[in-house]
Short mmCIF file of C-alpha atoms and ligand atoms in Angstrom, two decimals:
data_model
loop_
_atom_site.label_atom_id
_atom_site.label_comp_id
_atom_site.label_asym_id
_atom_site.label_seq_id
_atom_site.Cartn_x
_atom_site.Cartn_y
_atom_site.Cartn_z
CA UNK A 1 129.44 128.20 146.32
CA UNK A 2 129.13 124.47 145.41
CA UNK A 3 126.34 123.00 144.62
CA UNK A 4 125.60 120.99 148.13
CA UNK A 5 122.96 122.95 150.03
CA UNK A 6 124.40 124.42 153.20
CA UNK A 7 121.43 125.69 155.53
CA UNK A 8 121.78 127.32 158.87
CA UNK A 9 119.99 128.90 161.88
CA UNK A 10 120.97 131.76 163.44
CA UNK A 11 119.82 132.90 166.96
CA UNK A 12 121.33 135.56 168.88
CA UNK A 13 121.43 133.55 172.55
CA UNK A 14 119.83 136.88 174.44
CA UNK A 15 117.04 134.61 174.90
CA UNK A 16 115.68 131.17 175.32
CA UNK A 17 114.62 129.48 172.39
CA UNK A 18 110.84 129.93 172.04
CA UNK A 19 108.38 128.41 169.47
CA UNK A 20 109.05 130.65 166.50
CA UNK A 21 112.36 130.20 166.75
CA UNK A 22 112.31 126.20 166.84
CA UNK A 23 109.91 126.76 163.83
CA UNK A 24 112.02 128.91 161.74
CA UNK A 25 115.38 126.30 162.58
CA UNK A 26 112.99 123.14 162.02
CA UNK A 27 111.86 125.03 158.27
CA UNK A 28 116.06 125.58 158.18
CA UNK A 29 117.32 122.15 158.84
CA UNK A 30 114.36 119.92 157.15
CA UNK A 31 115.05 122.13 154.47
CA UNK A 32 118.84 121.33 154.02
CA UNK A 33 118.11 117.30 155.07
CA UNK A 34 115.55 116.75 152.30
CA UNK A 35 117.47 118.35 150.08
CA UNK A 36 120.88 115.91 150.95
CA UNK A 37 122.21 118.90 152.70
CA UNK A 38 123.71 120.17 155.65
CA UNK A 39 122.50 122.83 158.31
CA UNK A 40 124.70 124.48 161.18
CA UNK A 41 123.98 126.58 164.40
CA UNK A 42 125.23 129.83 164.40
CA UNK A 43 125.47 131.55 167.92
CA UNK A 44 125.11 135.27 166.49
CA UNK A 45 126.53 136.79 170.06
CA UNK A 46 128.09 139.84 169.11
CA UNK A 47 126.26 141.76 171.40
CA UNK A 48 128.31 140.87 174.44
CA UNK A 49 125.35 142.84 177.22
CA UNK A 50 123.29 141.01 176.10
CA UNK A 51 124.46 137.52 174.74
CA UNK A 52 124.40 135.12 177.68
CA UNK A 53 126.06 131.49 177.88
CA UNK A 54 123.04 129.75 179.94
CA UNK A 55 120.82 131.54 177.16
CA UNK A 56 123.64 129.41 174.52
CA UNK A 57 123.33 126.57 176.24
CA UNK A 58 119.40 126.17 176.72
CA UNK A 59 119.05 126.87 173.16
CA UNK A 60 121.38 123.53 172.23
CA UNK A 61 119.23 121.87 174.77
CA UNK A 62 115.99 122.97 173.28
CA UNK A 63 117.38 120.99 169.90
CA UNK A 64 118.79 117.81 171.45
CA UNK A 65 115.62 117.45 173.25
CA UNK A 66 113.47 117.85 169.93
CA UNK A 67 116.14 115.72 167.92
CA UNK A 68 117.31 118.31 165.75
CA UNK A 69 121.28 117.44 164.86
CA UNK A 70 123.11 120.67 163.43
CA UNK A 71 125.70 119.41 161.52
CA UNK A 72 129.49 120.04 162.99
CA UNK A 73 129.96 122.24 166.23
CA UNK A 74 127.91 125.31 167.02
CA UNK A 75 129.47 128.46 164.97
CA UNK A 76 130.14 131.60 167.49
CA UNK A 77 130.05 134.99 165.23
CA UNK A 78 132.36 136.72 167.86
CA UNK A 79 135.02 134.37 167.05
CA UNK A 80 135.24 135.93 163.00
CA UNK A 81 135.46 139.35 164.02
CA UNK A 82 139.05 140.07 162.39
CA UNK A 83 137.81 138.44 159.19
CA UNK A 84 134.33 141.11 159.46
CA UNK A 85 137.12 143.87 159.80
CA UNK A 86 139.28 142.53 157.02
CA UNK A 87 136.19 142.29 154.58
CA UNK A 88 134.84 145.79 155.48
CA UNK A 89 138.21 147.53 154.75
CA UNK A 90 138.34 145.15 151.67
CA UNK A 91 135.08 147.26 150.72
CA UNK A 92 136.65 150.44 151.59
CA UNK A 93 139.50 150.03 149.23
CA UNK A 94 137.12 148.93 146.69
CA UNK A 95 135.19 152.63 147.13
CA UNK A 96 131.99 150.63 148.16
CA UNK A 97 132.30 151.67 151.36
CA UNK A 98 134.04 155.01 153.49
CA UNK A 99 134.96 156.58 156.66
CA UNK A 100 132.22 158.47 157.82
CA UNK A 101 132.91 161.31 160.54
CA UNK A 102 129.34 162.61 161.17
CA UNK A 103 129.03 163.53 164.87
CA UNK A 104 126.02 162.36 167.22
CA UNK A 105 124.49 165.69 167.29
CA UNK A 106 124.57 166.40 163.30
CA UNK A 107 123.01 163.04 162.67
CA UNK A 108 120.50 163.83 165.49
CA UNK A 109 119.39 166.80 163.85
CA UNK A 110 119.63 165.62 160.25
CA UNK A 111 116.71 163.15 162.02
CA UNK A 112 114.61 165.95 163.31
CA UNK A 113 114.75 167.69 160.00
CA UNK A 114 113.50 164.79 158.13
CA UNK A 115 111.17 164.05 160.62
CA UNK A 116 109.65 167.34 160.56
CA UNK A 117 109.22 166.86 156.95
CA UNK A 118 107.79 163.60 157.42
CA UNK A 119 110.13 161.68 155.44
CA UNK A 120 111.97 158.35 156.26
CA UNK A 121 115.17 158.92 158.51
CA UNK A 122 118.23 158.60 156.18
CA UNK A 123 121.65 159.59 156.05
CA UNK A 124 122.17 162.30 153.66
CA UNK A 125 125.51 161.11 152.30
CA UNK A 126 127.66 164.01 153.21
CA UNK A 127 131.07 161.94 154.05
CA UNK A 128 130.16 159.25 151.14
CA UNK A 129 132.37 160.95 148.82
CA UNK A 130 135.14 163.00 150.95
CA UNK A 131 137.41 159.86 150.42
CA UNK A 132 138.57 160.48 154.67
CA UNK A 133 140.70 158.34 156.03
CA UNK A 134 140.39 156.60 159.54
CA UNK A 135 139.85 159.17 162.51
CA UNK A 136 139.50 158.23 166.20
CA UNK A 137 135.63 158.74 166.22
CA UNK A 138 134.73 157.44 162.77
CA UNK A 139 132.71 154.93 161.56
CA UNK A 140 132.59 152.57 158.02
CA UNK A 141 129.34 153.06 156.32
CA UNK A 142 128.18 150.82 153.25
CA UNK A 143 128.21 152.89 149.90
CA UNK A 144 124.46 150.98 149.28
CA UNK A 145 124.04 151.84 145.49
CA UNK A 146 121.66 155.48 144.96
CA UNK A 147 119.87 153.95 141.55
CA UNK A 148 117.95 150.90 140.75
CA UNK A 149 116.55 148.12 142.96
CA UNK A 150 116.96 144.91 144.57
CA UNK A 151 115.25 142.42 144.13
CA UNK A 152 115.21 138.04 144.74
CA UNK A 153 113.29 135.12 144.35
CA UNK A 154 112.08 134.76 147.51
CA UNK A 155 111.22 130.45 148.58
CA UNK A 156 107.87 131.17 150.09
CA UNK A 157 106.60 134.70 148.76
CA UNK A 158 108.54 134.51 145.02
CA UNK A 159 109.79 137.58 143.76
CA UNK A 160 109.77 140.72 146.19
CA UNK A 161 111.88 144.35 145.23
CA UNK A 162 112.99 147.21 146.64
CA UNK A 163 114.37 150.43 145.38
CA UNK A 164 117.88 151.37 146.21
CA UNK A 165 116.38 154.95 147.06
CA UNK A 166 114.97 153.39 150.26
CA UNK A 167 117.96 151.90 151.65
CA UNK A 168 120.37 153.77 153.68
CA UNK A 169 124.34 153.86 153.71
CA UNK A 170 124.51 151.38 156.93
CA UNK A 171 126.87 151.96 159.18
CA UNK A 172 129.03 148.48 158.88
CA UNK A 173 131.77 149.01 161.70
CA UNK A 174 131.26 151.00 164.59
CA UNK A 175 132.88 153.85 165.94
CA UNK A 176 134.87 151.45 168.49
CA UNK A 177 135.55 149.05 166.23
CA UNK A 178 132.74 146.34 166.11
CA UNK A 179 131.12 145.22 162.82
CA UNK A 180 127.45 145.33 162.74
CA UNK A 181 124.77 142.64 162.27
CA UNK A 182 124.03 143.11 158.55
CA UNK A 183 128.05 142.73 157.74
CA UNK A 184 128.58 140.16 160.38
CA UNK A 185 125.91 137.50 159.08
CA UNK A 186 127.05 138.13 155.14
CA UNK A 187 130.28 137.68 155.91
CA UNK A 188 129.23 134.16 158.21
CA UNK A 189 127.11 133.23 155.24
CA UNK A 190 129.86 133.45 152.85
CA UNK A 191 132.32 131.77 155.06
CA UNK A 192 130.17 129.08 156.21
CA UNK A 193 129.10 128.75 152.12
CA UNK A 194 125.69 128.97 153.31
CA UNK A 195 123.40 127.80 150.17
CA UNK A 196 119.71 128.43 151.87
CA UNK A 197 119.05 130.97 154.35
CA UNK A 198 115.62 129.96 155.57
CA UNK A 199 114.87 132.86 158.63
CA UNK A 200 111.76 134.78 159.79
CA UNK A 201 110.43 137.50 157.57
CA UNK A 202 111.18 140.40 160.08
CA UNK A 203 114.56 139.85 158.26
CA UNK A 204 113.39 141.10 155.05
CA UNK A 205 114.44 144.20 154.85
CA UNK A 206 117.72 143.22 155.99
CA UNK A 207 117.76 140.99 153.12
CA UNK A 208 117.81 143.89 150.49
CA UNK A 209 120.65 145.18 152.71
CA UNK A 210 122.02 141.86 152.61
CA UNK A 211 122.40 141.09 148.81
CA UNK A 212 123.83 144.79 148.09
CA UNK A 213 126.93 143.61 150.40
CA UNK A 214 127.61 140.44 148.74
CA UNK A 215 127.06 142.22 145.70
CA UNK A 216 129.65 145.07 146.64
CA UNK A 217 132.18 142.19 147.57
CA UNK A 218 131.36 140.29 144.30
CA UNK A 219 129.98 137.37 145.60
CA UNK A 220 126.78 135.19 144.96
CA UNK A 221 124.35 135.82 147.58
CA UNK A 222 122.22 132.44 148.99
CA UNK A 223 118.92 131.94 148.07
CA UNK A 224 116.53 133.47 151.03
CA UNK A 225 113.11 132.30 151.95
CA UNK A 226 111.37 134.31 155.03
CA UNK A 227 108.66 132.47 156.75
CA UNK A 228 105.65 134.28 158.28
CA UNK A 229 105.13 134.94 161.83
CA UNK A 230 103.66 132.27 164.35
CA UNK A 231 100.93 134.10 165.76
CA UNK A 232 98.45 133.79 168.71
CA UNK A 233 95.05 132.35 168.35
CA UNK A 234 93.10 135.83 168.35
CA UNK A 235 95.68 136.89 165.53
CA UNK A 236 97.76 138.87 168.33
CA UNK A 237 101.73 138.18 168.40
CA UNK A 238 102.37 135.02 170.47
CA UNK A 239 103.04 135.42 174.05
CA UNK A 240 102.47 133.97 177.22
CA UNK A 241 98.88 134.47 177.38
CA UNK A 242 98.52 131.42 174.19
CA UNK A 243 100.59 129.37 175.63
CA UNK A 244 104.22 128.71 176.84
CA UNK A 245 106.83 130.40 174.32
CA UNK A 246 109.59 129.18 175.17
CA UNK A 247 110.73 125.35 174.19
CA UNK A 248 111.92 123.72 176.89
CA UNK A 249 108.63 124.71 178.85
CA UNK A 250 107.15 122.54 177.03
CA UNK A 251 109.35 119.59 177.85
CA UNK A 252 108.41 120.58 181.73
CA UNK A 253 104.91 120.52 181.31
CA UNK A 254 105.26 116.45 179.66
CA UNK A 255 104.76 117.32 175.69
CA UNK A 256 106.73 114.50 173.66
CA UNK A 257 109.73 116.37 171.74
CA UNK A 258 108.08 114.45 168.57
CA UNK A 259 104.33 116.01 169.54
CA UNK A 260 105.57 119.48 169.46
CA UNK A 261 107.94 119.14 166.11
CA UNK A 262 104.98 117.27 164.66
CA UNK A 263 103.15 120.29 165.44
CA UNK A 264 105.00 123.01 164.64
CA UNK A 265 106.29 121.95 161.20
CA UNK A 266 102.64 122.30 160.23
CA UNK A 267 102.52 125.78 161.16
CA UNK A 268 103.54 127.36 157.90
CA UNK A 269 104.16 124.31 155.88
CA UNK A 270 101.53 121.44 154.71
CA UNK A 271 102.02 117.99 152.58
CA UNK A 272 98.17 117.74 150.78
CA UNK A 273 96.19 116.51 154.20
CA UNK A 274 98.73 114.47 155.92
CA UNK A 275 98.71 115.71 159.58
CA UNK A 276 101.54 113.44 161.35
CA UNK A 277 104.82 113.15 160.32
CA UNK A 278 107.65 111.51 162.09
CA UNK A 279 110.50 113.27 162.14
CA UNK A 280 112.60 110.66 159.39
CA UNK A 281 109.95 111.24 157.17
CA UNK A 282 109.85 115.03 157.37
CA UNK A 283 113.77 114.90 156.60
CA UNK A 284 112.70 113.27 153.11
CA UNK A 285 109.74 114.96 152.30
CA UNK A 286 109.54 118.58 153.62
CA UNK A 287 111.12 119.74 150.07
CA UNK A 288 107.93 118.36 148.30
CA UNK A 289 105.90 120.26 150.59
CA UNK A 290 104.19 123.65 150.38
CA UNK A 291 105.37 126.47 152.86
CA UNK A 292 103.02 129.22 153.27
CA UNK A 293 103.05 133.01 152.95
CA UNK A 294 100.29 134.04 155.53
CA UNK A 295 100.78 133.43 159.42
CA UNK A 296 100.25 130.66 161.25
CA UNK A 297 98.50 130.66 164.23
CA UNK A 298 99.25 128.71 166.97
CA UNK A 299 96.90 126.79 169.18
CA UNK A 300 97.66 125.17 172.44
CA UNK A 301 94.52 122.63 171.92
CA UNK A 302 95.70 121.48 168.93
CA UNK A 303 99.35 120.61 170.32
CA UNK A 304 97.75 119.26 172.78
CA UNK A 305 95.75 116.89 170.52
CA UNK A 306 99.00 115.77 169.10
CA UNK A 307 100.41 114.97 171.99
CA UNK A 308 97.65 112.49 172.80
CA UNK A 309 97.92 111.08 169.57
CA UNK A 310 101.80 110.74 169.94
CA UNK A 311 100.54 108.79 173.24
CA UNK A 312 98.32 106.38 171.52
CA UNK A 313 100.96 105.67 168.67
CA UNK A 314 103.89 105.13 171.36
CA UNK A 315 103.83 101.11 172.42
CA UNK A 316 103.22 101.38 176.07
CA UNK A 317 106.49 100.23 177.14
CA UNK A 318 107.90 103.57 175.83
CA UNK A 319 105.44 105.77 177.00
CA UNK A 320 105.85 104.55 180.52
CA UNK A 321 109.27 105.07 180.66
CA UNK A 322 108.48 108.87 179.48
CA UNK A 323 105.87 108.83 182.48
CA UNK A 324 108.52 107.47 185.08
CA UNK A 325 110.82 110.31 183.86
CA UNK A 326 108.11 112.49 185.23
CA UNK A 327 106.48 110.96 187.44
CA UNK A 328 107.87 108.61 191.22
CA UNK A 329 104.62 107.18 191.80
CA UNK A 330 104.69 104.79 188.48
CA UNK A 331 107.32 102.30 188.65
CA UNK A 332 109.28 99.97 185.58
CA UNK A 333 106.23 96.92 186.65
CA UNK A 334 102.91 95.14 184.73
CA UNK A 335 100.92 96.95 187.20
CA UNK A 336 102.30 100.53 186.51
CA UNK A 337 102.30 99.25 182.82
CA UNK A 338 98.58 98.27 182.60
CA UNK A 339 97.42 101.35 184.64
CA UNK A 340 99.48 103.60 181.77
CA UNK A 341 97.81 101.50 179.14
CA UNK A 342 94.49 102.06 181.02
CA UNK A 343 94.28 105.95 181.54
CA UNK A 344 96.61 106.91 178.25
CA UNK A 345 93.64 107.78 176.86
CA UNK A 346 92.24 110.71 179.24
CA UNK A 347 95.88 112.50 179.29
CA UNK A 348 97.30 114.97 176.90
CA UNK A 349 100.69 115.72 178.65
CA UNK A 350 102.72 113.40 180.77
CA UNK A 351 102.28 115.51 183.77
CA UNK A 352 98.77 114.96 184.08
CA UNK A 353 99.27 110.79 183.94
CA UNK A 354 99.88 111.36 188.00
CA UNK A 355 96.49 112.60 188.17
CA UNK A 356 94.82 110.36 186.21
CA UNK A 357 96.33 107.20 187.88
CA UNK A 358 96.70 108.69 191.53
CA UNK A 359 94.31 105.92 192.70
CA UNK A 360 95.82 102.91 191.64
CA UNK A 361 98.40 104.07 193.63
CA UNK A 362 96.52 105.04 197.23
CA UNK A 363 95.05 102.76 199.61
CA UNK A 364 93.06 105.33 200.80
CA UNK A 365 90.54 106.12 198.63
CA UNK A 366 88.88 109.75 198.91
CA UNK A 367 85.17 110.43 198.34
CA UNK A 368 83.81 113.40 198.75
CA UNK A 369 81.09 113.87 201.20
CA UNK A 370 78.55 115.07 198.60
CA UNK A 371 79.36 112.62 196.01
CA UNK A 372 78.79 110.11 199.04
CA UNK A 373 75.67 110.91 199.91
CA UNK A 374 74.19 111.07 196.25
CA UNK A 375 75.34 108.12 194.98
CA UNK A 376 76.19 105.96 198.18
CA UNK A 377 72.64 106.01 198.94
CA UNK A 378 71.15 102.97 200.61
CA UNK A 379 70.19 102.24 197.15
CA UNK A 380 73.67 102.23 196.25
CA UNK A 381 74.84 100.33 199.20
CA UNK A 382 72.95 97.24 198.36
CA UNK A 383 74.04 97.23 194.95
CA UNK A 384 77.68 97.36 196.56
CA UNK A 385 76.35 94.79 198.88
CA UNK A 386 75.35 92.24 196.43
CA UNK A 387 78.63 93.14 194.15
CA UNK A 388 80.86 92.48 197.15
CA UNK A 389 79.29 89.21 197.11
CA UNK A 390 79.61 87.98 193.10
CA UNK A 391 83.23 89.35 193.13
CA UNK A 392 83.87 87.27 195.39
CA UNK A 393 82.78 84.17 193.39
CA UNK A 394 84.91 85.42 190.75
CA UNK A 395 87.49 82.43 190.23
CA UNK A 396 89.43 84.24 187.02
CA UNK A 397 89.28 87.65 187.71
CA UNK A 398 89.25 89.21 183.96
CA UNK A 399 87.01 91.80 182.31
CA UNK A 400 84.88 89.56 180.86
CA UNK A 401 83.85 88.22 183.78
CA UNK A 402 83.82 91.04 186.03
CA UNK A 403 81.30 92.42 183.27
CA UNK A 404 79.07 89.20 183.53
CA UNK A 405 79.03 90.27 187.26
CA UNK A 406 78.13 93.50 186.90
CA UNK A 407 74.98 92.38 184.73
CA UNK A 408 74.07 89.70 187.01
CA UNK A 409 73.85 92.85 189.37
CA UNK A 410 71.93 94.88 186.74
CA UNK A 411 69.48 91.67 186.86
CA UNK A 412 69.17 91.00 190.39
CA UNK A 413 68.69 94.34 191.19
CA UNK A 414 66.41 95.47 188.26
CA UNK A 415 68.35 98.61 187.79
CA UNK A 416 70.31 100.14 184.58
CA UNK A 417 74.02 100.31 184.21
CA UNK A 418 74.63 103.61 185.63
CA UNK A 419 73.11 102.50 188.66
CA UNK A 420 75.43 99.54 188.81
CA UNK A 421 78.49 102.09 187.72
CA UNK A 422 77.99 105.05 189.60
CA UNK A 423 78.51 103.53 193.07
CA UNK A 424 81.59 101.49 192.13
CA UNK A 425 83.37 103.87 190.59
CA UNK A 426 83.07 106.13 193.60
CA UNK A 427 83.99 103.35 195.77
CA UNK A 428 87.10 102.41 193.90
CA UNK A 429 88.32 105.55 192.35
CA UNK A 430 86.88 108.00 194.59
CA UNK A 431 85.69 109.74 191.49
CA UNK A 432 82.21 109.98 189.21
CA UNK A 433 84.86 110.09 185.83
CA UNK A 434 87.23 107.51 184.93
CA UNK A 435 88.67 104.67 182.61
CA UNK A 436 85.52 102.24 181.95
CA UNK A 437 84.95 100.74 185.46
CA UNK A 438 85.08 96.99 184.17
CA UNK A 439 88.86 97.59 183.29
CA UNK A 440 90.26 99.80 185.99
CA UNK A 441 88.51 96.37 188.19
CA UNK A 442 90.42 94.35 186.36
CA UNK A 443 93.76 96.42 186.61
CA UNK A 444 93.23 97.16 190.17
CA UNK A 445 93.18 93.27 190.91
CA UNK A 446 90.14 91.01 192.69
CA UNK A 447 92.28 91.20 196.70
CA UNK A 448 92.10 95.88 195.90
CA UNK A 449 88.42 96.04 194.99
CA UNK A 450 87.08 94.23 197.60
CA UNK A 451 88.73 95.78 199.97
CA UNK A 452 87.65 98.95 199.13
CA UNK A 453 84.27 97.50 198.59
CA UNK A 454 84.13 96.54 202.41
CA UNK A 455 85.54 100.04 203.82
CA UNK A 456 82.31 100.98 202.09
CA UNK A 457 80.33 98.58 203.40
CA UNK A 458 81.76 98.30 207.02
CA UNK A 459 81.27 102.03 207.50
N1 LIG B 501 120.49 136.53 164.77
C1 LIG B 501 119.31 136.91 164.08
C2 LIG B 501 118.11 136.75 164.98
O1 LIG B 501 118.20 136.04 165.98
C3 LIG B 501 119.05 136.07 162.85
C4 LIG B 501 119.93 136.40 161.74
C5 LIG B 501 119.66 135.63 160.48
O2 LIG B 501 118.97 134.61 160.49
O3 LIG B 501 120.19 136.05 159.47
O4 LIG B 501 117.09 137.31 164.69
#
């Protein structure tokens, strides 16, 4: 192994990539990058049932979207299977590993036994010795050593141990010929020279498995650091109910790529109280940060405050091109421009700009009929009367001045502001909430509002 840090993440593509996942390869890569490394995808798709292409493909997706570059082309494990062979006869012939003829039914029943007796299932080691040779039925099992312990220096939880009396001789190849997981991804590790293995700590106790393999084929094993699960709000394991899992949901529903990374790098790793990160900054400084050993909990809310925040940090230029990407009703103009700049702050996802902005875009303004007949009251009517009429006088229609008209109202009228507010809003949005009424006048234009103000007025 040189001394260049090699990451790598590892998914099996039965799946689409969901939030843990991104997490755990975000941890991987930042990792690697801060550290002047590299880090490489590794499509672990030796389960061919299961292992799907579209599930391969929307997992490289998920990263191009969120602006995560593996170095060099995606690794396929399926496509090393002679050299998994090759290495687990290697152990053979090296005694650290044997032909193992145990039927089905005998292992079945060795299982019940220990059961019964309540200890751990385990095999018993009855072919470990016999020295057999290949049959048609048999399978290569790992000699794991019977006396002391394993142990490493694990990146997030420091040292952690097991004894070698609680590890089993795994089976490594399979009866029909196909290596298994634990040899596969030792094997990938050591021919990809994989430095760092950062993955999720449900791999831990293949770790201990792990490091007895490289240690059988007398090689240095990388250095492993297992992060802690992402987990729901009420401390339950994350599912659909907290949220969408999967990645690329969240592109559909209008979170910005840099929101979620942003947020989910913070799940499990912190930097003092600094809350946003770009993503060139992260790739310098995530070494110097601190990843933590309990689980993170994810919250929907609190992506969804980063979002907004990405929003309000994005010059408005950008973020309307991200809203025309989701949206036909905005178009590449000043007016579609100032109406973004106008309601960026009451939307948290770039679906819900449509909403927000819906009647900048109508000429038929809605109003409910019981909003109309509380606030559209003949009270309210003459206010829109006498607003209709200092509009009108407006020469340069700008907010200043369509304030000073609104508290010439106030004064005529001897009324308060919500009085004066309440009644245009409704007659120019069609809603009682919106962007402060003075602007979305302004950004509507003078020739808009008043013609709205006199469908109110002529009915
Ligand atoms: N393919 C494994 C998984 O998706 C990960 C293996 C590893 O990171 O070593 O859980």
């Amino acid at each position: 192994m040189g001394n260049k840090v090699i990451g790598r993440f590892a998914p099996s593509p039965t799946g689409l990539l969901h939030i843990g996942g991104a997490r755990t390869a975000l941890f991987a890569w930042l990792y690697s990058k801060s550290l002047g490394g590299d880090c490489f995808l590794r499509l672990e798709d030796t389960d061919t049932e299961r292992s799907k292409q579209k599930y391969t493909d929307s997992i490289i997706a998920s990263f191009k979207w969120m602006g995560i570059e593996f170095d060099q082309e995606p690794v396929y494990q399926s496509k090393n299977k002679d050299n998994h062979i090759e290495r687990a006869l290697q152990l053979v012939e090296s005694d650290r590993a044997y032909y193992c003829e145990c039927s089905s039914e005998r292992l079945n029943k060795l299982r019940e036994e220990q059961d019964k007796k309540g200890q751990k299932p385990k095999y018993d080691g009855k072919c470990r010795n016999l020295k057999l040779q290949r049959g048609d039925t048999s399978v290569i099992r790992f000699k794991n050593p019977e006396s002391g312990s394993v142990a490493f220096n694990d990146l997030v939880r420091g040292e952690i141990e097991v004894s070698n009396k609680e590890l089993d001789d795994l089976i490594i190849v399979r009866a029909d010929g196909s290596p298994t997981y634990n040899l596969c991804v030792v094997i990938d590790d050591l021919d990809m020279n994989i430095s760092h293995v950062i993955r999720g700590d449900d791999h831990i106790n293949n770790t201990f498995r792990q490091i007895n393999i490289f240690n059988a084929l007398e090689e240095d094993h990388p250095v492993y650091g297992h992060v802690p699960m992402i987990l729901g709000e009420d401390g339950k394991r994350m599912s659909k109910r907290h949220g969408a899992v999967n990645v690329l949901d969240y592109k559909e529903s209008g979170v910005l790529p840099e929101a979620l990374l942003n947020y989910i790098v913070r799940l499990g790793w912190s930097y003092g109280d600094q809350e946003l990160f770009s993503l060139e900054e992260l790739k310098k400084i995530f070494k110097d940060g601190k990843l933590n050993n309990s689980p993170a909990s994810f919250s929907l809310e609190k992506l969804l405050w980063f979002n907004r925040e990405y929003f309000l940090n994005l010059e408005t230029e950008e973020l309307l091109k991200k809203v025309i990407s989701e949206s036909t009703m905005f178009k590449s103009d000043d007016y579609s421009l100032a109406v973004v700049d106008l309601v960026k702050e009451r939307c948290s996802l770039l679906s819900e700009f449509e909403n927000e902005g819906s009647y900048f875009f109508e000429d038929n303004v809605k109003i409910n009929s019981q909003d109309a007949e509380r606030i559209l009251n003949k009270e309210g009517l003459l206010i829109l009367d006498y607003l209709n009429l200092v509009f009108r006088e407006i020469k340069n229609w700008d907010v200043k001045n369509i304030k000073e008209s609104i508290n010439k109202t106030m004064e005529e009228k001897q009324v308060g502001m919500a009085s004066v507010g309440k009644p245009l809003r409704l007659a120019i949005t069609g809603r009682t909430n919106s962007a402060s009424v003075d602007e979305t006048c302004f950004v509507l234009g003078k020739e808009r509002v008043l013609e709205r103000l006199k469908k109110i007025l002529d009915n």
